[in-house]
CSV table of C-alpha atoms in Angstrom, one decimal:
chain,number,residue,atom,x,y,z
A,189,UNK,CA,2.6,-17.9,12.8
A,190,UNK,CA,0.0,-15.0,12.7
A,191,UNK,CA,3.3,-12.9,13.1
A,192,UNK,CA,5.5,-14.2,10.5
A,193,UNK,CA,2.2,-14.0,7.5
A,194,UNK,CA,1.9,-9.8,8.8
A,195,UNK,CA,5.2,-8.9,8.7
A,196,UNK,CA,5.6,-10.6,5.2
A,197,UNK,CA,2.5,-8.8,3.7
A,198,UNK,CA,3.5,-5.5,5.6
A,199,UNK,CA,7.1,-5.9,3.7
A,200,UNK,CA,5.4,-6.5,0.7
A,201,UNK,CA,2.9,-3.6,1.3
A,202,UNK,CA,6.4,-1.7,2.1
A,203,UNK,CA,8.2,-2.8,-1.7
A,204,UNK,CA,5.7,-2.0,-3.6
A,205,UNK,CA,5.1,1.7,-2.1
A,206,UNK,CA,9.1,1.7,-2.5
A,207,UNK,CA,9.2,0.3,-5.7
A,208,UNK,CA,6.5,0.2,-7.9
A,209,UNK,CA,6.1,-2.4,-10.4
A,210,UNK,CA,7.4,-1.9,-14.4
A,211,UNK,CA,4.7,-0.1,-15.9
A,212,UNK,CA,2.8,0.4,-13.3
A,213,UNK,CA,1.8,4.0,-13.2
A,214,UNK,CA,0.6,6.1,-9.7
A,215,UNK,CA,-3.0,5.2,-10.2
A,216,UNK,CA,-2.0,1.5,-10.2
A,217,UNK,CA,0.4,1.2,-7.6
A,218,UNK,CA,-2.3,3.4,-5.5
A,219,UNK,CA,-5.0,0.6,-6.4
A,220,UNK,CA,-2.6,-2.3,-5.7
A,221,UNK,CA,-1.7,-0.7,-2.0
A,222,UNK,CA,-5.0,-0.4,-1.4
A,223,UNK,CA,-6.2,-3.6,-2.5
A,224,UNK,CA,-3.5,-5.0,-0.4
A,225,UNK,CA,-4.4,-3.3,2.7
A,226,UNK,CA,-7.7,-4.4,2.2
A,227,UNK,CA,-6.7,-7.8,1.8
A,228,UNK,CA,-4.6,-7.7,5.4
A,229,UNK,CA,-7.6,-6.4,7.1
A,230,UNK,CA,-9.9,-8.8,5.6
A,231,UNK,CA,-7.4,-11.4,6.7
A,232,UNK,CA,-7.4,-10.6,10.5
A,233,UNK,CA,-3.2,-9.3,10.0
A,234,UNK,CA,-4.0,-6.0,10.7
A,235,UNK,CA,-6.5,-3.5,12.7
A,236,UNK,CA,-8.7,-0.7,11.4
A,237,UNK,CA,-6.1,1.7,12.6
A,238,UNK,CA,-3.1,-0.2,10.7
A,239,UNK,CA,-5.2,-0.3,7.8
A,240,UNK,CA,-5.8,3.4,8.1
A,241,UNK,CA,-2.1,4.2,8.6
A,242,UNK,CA,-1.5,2.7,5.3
A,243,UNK,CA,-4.5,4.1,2.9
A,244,UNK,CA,-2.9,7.5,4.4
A,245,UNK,CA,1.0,6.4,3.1
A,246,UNK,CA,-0.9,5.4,0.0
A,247,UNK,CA,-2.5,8.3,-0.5
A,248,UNK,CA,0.8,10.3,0.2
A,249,UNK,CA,2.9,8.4,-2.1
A,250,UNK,CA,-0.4,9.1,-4.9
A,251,UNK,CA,-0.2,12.9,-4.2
A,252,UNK,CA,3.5,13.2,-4.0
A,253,UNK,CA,3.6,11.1,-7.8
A,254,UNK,CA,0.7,12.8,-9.2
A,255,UNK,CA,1.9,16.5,-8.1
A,256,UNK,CA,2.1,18.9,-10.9
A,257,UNK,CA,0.3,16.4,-13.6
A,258,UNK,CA,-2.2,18.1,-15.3
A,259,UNK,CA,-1.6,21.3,-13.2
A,260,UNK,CA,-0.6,23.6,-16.5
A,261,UNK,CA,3.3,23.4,-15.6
């Protein structure tokens, strides 16, 4: 059961890193992914180590959507 409730908030997790919400800008979709992370930690679905693999994919997607903004280009 354990099994089934990670890998539906790890595909979750997965969407919305994919395929941010309408409106939803980088610094939202960064909070949201974290907040979910958080929340599957919290929850006993994943380990410190999952939960640091994904602040990191978070972080990437952040930098990768954020790149350039306010830079002067």
């Amino acid at each position: 059961m354990r099994i089934e409730e990670k890998k539906k908030a790890l595909s979750a997790w997965r969407k919305l890193l994919e395929e941010p919400e309408i409106r939803m800008d980088a610094e939202e979709q960064y909070d949201e992914l974290l907040k979910m992370a958080d929340a599957m930690e919290q929850e006993g679905l994943i380990n410190a180590s999952e939960w640091r693999q994904l602040v990191k994919e978070a972080g990437t997607r952040f930098a990768q959507a954020t790149e350039g903004v306010g830079g002067g280009t």
